[in-house]
Coordinates of C-alpha atoms in Angstrom, one line a residue:
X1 CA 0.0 0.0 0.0
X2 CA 2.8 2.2 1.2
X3 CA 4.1 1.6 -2.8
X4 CA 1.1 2.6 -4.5
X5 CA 0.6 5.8 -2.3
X6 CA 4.6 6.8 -3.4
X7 CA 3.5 6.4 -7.0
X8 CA 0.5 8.1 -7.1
X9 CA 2.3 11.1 -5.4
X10 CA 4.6 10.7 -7.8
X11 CA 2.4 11.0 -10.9
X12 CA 0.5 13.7 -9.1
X13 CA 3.8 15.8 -9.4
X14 CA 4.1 15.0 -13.3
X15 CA 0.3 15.8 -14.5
X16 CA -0.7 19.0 -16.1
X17 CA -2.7 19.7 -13.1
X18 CA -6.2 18.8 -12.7
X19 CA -8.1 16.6 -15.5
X20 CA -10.8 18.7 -18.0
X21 CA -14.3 18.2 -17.1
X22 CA -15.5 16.3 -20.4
X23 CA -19.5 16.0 -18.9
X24 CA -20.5 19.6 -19.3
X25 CA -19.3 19.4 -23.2
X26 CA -22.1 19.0 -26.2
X27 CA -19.7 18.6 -28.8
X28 CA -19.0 14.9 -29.2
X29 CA -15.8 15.4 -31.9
X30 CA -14.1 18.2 -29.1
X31 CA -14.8 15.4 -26.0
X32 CA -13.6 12.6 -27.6
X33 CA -10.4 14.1 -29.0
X34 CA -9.5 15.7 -25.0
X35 CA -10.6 12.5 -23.6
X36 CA -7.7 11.5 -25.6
X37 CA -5.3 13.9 -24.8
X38 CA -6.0 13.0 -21.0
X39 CA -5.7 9.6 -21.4
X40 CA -2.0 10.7 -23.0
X41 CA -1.4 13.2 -20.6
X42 CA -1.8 10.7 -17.1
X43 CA 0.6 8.0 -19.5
X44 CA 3.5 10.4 -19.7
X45 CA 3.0 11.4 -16.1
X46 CA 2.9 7.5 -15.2
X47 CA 5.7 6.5 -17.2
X48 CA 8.3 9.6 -15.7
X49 CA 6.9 8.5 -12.3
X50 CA 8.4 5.1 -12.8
X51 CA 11.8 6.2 -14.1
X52 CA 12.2 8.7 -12.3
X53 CA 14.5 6.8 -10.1
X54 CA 16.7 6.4 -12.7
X55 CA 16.1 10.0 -14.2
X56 CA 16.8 11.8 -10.7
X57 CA 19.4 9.6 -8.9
X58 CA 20.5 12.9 -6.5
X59 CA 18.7 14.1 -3.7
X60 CA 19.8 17.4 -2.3
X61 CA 20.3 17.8 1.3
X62 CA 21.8 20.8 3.8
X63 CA 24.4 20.6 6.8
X64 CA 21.6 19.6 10.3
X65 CA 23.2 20.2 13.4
X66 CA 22.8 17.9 16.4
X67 CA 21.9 19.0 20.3
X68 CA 22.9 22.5 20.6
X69 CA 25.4 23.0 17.4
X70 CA 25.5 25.5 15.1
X71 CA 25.4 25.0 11.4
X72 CA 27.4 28.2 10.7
X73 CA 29.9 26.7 13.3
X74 CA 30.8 24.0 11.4
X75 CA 34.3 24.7 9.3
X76 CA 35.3 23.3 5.9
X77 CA 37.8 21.8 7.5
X78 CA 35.3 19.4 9.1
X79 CA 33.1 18.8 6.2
X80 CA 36.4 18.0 4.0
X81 CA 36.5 14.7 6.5
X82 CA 33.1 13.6 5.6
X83 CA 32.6 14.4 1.9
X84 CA 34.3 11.9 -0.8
X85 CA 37.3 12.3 -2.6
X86 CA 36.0 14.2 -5.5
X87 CA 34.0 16.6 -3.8
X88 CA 37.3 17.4 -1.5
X89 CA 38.8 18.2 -5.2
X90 CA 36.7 21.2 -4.9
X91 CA 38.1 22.7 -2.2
X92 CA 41.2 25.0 -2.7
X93 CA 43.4 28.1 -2.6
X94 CA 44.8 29.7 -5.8
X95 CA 47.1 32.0 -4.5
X96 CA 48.5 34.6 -6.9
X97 CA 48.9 38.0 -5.0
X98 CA 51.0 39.4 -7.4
X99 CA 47.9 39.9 -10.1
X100 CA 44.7 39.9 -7.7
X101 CA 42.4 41.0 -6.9
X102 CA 40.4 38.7 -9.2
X103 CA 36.7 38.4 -10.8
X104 CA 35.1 35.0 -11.9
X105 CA 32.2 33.9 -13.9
X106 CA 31.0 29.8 -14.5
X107 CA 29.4 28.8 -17.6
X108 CA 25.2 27.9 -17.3
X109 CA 26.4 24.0 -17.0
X110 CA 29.0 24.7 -13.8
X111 CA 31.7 23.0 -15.9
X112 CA 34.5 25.8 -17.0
X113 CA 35.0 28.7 -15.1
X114 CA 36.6 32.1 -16.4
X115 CA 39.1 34.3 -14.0
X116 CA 40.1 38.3 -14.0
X117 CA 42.9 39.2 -12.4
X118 CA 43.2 43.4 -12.4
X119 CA 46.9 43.4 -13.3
X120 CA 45.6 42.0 -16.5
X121 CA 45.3 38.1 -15.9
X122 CA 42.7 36.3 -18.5
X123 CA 42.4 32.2 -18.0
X124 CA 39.9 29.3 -18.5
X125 CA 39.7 26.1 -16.7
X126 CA 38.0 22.8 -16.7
X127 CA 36.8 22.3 -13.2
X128 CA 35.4 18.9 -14.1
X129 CA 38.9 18.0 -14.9
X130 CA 40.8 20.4 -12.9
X131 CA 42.8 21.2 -16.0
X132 CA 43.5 25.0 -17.1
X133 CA 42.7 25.6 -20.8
X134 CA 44.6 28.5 -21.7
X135 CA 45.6 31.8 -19.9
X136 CA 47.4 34.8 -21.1
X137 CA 48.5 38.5 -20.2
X138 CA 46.7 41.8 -21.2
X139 CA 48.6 44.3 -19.5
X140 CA 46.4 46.3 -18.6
X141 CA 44.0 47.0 -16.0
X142 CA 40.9 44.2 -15.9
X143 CA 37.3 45.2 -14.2
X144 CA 35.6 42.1 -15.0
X145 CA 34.8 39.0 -16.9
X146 CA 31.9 37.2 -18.4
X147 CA 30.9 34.3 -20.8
X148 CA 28.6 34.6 -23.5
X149 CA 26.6 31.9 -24.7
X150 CA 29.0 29.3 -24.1
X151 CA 32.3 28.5 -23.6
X152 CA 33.9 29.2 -26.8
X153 CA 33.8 33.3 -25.9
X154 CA 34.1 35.5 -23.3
X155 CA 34.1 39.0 -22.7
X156 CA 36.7 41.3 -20.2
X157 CA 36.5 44.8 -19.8
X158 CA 39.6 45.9 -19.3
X159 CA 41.0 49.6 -19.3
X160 CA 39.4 51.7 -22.2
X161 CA 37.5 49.3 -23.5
X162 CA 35.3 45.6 -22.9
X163 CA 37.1 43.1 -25.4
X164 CA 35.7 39.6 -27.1
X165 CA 38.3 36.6 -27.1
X166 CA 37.4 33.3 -27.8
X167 CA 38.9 30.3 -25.9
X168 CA 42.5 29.8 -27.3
X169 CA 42.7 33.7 -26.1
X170 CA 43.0 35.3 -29.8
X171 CA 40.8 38.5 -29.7
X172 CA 38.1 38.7 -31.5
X173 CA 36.3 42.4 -31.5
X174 CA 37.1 45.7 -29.5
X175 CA 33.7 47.2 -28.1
X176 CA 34.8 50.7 -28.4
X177 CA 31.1 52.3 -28.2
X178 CA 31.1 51.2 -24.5
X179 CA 33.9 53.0 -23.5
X180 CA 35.6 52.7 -20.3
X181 CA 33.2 49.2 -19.1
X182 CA 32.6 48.9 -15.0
X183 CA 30.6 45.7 -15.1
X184 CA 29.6 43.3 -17.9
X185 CA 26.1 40.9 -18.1
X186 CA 25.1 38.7 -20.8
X187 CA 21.5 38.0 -21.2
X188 CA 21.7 34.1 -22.9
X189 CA 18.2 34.3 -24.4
X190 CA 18.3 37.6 -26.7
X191 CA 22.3 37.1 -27.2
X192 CA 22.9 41.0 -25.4
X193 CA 25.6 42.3 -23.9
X194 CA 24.7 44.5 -21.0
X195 CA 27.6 46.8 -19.8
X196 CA 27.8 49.9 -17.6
X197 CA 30.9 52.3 -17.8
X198 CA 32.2 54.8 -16.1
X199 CA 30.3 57.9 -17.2
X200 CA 27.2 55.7 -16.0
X201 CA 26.1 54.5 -19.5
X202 CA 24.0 51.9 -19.9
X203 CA 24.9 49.9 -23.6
X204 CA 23.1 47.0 -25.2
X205 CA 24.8 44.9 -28.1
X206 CA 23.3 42.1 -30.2
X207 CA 26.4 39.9 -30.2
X208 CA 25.3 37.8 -32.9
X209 CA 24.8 40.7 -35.7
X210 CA 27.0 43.7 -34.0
X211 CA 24.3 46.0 -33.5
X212 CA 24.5 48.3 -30.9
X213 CA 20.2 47.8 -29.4
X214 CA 20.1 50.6 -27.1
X215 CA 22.3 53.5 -25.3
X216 CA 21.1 55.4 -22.1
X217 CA 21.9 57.3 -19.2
X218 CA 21.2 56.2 -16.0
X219 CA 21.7 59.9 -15.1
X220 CA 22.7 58.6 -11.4
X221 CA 27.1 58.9 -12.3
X222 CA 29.1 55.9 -11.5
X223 CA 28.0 52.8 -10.5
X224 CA 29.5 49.1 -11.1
X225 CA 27.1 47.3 -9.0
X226 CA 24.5 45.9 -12.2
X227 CA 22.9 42.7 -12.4
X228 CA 20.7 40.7 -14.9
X229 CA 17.5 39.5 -13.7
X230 CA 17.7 35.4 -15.1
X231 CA 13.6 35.5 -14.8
X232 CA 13.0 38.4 -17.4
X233 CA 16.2 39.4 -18.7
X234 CA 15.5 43.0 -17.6
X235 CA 18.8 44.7 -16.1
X236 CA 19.1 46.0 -12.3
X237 CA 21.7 49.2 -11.4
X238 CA 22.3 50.1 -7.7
X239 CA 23.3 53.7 -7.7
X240 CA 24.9 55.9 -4.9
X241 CA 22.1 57.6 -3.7
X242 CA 20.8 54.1 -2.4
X243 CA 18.2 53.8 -5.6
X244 CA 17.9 50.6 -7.8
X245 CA 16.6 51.5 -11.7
X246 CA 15.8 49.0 -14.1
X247 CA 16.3 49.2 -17.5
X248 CA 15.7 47.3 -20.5
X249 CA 16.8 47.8 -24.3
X250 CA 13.4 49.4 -25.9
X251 CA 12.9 52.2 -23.4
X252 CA 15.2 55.3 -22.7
X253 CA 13.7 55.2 -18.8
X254 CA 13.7 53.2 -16.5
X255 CA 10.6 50.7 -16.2
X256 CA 11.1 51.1 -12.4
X257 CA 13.1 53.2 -10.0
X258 CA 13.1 52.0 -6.2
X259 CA 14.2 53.7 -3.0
X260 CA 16.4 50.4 -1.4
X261 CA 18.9 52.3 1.6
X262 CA 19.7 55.0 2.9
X263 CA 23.1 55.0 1.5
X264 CA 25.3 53.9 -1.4
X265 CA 23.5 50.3 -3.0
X266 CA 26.7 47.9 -2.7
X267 CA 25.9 45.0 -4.2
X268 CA 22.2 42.9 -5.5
X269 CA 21.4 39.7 -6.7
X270 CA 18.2 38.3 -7.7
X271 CA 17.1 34.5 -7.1
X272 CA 16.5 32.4 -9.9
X273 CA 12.8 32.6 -9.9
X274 CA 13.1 36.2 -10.8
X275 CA 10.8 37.1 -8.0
X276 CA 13.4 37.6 -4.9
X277 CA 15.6 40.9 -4.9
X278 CA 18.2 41.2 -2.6
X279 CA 20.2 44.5 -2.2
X280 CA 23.0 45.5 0.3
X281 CA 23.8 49.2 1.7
X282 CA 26.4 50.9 3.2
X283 CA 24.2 51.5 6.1
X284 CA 25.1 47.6 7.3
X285 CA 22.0 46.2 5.9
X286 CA 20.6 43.6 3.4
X287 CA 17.3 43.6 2.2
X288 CA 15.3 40.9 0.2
X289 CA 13.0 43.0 -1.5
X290 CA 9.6 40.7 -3.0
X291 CA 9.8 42.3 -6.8
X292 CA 5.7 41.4 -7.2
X293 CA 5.0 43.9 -4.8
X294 CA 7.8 46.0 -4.6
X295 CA 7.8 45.6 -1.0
X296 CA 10.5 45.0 1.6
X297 CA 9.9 40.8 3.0
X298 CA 13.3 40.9 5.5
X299 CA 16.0 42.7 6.4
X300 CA 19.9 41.3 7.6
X301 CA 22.1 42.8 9.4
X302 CA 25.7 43.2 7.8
X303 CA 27.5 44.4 5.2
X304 CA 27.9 42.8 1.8
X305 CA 30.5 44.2 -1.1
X306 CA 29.1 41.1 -3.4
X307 CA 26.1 39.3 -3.4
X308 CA 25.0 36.0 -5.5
X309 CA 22.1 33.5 -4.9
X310 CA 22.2 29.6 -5.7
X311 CA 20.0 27.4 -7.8
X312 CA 18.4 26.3 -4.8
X313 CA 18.0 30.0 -3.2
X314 CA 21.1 30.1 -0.4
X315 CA 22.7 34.2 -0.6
X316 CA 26.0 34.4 0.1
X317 CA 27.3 37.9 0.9
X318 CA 30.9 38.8 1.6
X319 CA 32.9 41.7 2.8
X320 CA 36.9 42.1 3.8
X321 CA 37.9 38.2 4.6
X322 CA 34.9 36.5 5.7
X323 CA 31.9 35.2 3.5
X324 CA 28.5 34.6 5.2
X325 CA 25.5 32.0 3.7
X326 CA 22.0 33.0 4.3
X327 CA 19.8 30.2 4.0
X328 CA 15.7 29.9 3.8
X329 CA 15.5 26.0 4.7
X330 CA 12.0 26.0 6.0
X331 CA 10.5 27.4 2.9
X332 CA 8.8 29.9 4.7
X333 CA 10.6 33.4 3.2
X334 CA 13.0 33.8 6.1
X335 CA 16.6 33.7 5.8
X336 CA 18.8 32.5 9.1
X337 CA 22.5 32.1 8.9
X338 CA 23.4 28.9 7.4
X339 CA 27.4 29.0 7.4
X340 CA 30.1 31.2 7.2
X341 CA 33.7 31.0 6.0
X342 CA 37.1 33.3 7.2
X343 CA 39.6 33.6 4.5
X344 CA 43.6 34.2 5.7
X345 CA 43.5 37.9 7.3
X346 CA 44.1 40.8 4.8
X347 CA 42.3 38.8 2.3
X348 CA 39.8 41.1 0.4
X349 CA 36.9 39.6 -1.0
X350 CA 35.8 41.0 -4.4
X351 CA 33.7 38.8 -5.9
X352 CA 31.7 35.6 -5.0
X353 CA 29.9 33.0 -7.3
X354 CA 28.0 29.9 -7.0
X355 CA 29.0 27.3 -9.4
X356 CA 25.6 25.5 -11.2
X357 CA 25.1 22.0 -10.7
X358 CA 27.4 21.6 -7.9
X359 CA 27.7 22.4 -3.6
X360 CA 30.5 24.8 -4.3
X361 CA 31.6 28.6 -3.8
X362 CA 33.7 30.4 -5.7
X363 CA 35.5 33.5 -4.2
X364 CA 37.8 36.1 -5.7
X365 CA 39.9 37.4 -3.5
X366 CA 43.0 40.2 -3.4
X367 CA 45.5 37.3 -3.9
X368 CA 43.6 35.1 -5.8
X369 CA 40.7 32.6 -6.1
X370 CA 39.0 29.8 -3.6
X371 CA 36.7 27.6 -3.3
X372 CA 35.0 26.2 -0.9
X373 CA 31.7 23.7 -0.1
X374 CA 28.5 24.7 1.0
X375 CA 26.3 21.7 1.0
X376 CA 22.6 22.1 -0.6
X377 CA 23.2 25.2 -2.6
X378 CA 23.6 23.3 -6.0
X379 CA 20.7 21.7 -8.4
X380 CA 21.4 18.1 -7.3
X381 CA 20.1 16.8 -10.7
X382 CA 20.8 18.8 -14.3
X383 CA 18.9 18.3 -17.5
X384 CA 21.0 17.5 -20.8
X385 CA 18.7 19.9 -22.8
X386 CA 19.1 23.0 -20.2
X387 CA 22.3 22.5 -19.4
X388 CA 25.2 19.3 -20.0
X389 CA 28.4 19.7 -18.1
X390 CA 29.9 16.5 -20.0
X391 CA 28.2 17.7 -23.8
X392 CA 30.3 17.0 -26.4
X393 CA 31.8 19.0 -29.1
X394 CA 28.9 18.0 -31.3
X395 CA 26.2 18.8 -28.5
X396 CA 27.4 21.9 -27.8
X397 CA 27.4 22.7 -32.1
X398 CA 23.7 22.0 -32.0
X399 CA 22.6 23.4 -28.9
X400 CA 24.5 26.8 -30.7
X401 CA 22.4 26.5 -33.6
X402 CA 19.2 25.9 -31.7
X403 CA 20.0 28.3 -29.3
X404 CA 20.1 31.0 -32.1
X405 CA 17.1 29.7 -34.1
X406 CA 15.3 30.4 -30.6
X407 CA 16.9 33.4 -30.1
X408 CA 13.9 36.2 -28.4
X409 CA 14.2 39.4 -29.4
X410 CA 14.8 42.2 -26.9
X411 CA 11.0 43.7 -27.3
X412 CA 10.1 40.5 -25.2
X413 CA 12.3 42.2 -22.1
X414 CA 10.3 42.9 -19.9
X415 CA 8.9 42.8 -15.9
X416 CA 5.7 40.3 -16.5
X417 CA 6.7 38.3 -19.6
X418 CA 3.7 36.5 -19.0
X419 CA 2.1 39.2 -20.8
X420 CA 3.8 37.7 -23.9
X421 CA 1.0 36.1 -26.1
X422 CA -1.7 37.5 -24.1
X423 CA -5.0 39.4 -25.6
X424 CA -5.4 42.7 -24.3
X425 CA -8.7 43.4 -22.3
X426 CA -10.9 45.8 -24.3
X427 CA -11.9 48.7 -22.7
X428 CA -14.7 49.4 -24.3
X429 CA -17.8 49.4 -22.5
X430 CA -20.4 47.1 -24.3
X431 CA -24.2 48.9 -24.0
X432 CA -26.7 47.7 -22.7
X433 CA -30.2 47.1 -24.6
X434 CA -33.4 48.9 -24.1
X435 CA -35.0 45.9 -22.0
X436 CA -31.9 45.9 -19.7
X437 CA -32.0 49.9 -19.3
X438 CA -35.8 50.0 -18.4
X439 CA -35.5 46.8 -16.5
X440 CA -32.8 49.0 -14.5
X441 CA -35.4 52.3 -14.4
X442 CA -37.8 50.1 -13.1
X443 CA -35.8 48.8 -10.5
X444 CA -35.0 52.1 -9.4
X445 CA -38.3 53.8 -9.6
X446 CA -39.3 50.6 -7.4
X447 CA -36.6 51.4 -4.6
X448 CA -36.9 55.1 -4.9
X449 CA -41.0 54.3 -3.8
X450 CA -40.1 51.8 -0.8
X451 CA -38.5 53.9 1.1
X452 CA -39.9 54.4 4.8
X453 CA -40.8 58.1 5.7
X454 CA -40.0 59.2 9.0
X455 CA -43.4 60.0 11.4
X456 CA -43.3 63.9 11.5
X457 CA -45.3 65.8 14.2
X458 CA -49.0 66.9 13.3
X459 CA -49.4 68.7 10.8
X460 CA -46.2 68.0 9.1
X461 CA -47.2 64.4 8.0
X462 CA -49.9 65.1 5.3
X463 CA -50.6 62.6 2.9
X464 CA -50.0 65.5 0.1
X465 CA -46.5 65.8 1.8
X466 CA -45.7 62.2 2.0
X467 CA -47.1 62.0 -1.7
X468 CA -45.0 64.9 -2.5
X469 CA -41.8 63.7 -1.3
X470 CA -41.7 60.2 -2.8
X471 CA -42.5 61.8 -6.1
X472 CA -39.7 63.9 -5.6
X473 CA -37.3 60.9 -5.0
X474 CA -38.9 58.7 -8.3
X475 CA -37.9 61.9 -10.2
X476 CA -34.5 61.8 -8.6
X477 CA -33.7 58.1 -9.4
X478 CA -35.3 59.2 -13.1
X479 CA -32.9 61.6 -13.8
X480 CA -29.4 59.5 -14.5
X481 CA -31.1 57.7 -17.1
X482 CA -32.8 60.6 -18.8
X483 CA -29.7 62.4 -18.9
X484 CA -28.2 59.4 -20.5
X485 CA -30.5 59.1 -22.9
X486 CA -30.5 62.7 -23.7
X487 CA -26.5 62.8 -24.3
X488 CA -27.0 59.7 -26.8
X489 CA -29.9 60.8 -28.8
X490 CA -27.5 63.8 -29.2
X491 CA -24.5 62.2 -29.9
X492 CA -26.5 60.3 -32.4
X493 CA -27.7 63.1 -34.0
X494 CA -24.4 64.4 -34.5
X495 CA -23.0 61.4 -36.1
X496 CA -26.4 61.7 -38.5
X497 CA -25.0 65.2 -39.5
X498 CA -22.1 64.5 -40.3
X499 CA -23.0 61.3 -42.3
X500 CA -24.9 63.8 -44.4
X501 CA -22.1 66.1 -44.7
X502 CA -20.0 63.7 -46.1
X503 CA -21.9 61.8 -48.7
X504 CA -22.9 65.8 -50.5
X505 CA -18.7 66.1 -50.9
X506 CA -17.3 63.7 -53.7
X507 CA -14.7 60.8 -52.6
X508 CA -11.7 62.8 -53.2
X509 CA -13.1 65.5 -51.0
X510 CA -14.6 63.4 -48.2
X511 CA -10.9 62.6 -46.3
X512 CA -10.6 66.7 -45.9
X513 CA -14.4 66.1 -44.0
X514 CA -12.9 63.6 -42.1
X515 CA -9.6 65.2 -40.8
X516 CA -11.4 68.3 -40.0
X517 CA -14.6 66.5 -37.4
X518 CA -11.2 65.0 -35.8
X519 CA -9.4 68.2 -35.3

């Protein structure tokens, strides 16, 4: 029994919700072909039920604590002890102080990861493999790094100007429109590069054909705290006066523009569902803002220079050495401390990262890059047409093409893309008919008759003055719809005029009529 309850929970999570009701339906031909398409529906659902075991092999779990321990206690020295020898792979210090600090990006799959230093250090690595693909020397200053679409291509902005290379580190185009680049997004589905520079510029690109989509001031100066919401690709910009505008590529304003401290915005991130904000201040606070109502749902104290969320909704925040992990385990909104981490002292924290797919944290640092486990903050279980960390060369060609053929363009940015497809309500008023209207005088009239007179004193409570009165109020519920009908059988007889006017003109001279009533 215990078996068949599992599986029927199990297909209950794979159905398209609830079944049609096919009774109420006349038409035979429409309830025999969704009787069908039920019928089809509860097969799928039964048949992923059953191999699902085989289709989701991972469960995710998070660090539990025993008695009166602490999970943010716990060090990675003492989960390194427990975990098996490939996840203790993932655990390390690059140290390279000479060309820190550094910036770091992961690919949608978790699987290669791109590093920044500022002294003008560029590499790729494997992290599947531990291997280091190719690195090289710009010599000059680097601000920040990020992948395109895939692996093949990466962006850096660097000094004057944000530069393409591919993987083997030849350069491929210098964005010279952008000028001097701050921070760099790239929004996967519409193939955009997002970038803000110094002067406070926002600058959209079409990577695929070159064309530069949009160009605005934020009109707020500086700021190189920007970040791309993965929900509905539309752009977030924490400025110094402790606002946060958000842009996207059709509009020359912002679509909205929200008060979020006191001070200087620091750093933001937004959860994967789109529909979590957080946002840290100078003021020593970080807020996780609910984007469907604009409104504020907690507030942390601390100070963050760089936020990021994981796929399964932890926040890390970091600032100087130490790197803090909120967590909301019950599911109920509210983030506690989950763990913490202390680098080596005089370690400054730049830049922190969650790789996809796996229970790891990356952090760039002043002297180079770590890593370190955080247990339940990866997707335990990837899907092969989302994402593949082990996709072949092949794969990854056809996932390119069908990645462009599916390309959206960037009039679909924006805050409810549900709204995509939809009908748009009509706002005309449909009139009602002459039953309904003197079905509604009627009802009136009738209400305007019952209603009780107070008893007056004698000779105040005639029956000519009673009789008086409650004609008074029938003519007073009478008058709404007599004006109504007044202002249409005028309206009408406008229209009637002007009818006439134009059929005495000839064609030629009947658009002239036309322009002139609309003037």
């Amino acid at each position: 029994m215990d078996e068949d309850d599992e599986m029927d929970m199990k297909v209950k999570k794979y159905l398209r919700g609830e079944s049609a009701n096919l009774e109420i339906l006349q038409d035979r031909k429409l309830k025999g072909q969704l009787a069908v398409r039920e019928e089809l529906y509860g097969k799928s659902a039964k048949a992923a039920a059953k191999i699902e075991k085989w289709l989701l092999p991972s469960e995710g779990g998070y660090l539990e604590a025993e008695g009166i321990e602490k999970t943010w206690r716990i060090k990675q020295e003492s989960i390194a002890q427990e975990v098996d020898i490939l996840s203790t792979r993932n655990q390390y210090d690059i140290v390279l102080p000479d060309f820190g600090p550094y910036s770091l990006d992961f690919t949608s799959s978790g699987r290669y990861m791109a590093i920044a230093g500022r002294k003008g250090h560029l590499g790729i690595l494997d992290m599947k493999n531990m291997a280091l693909i190719k690195e090289f020397q710009v010599r000059e200053t680097v601000r920040d790094i990020a992948f395109l679409h895939n692996e093949l291509f990466f962006a850096a902005a660097q000094k004057k100007y944000p530069y393409i290379y591919n993987r083997d580190g030849t350069e491929l185009h210098c964005l010279k429109e952008h000028g001097a680049v701050l921070k760099l997004q790239f929004l996967k589905n519409h193939f955009l590069l997002a970038t803000i520079n110094k002067l406070g510029q926002l600058h959209y690109q079409d990577v695929t054909t070159g064309q530069m989509v949009g160009n605005y001031r934020t009109g707020h100066g500086r700021s190189d705290v920007m970040q791309v919401n993965p929900f509905n690709g539309v752009v977030a910009v924490g400025h110094s006066r402790g606002t946060v505008s958000m842009w996207k590529p059709t509009s020359a304003a912002p679509v909205v523009k929200m008060l979020c401290h006191q001070g200087p915005v620091t750093a933001l991130a937004f959860h994967s569902n789109g529909h979590l904000l957080a946002t840290a201040g100078m003021e020593r606070k970080i807020k996780l803002w609910d984007l469907r109502k604009f409104e504020v749902l907690q507030t942390l104290s601390g100070h963050a220079k760089t936020l990021d969320f994981s796929q399964k909704g932890l926040l890390a925040g970091a600032t100087g050495s130490f790197v803090q992990i909120w967590g909301d385990l019950a599911g109920s909104q509210s983030y506690d401390r989950y763990m913490g981490h202390s680098m080596a002292k005089g370690y400054q924290i730049g830049k922190v990262a969650f790789r996809p797919y796996e229970d790891v944290l990356g952090i760039g640092h002043s002297k180079g890059w770590s890593s370190v486990l955080i247990p339940g903050s990866g997707e335990p279980n990837f899907d092969t047409w989302v994402a593949n960390p082990f996709e072949t060369p092949k794969q990854r060609r056809e996932k390119e093409i069908h990645s462009l053929l599916d390309k959206l363009p960037p009039e679909t940015i924006m805050l409810d893309p549900t709204k995509i497809g939809a009908v748009r309500p009509t706002r005309k008023k449909e009139k009602p008919t002459n039953p309904e209207r003197e079905a509604e005088l009627e009802a009136a009239v009738a209400a305007a008759k019952d209603i009780p007179m107070k008893k007056k004193t004698k000779g105040r409570n005639k029956p000519s003055k009673r009789a008086k009165k409650k004609q008074e109020a029938v003519e007073k519920a009478k008058r709404p719809f007599l004006e109504q009908a007044a202002k249409e059988e005028e309206l009408s007889k406008e229209k009637r005029k002007r009818i006439s006017e134009e059929n005495e003109l000839p064609k030629s001279l009947q658009r002239f009529t036309r322009k002139k009533a609309k003037a």
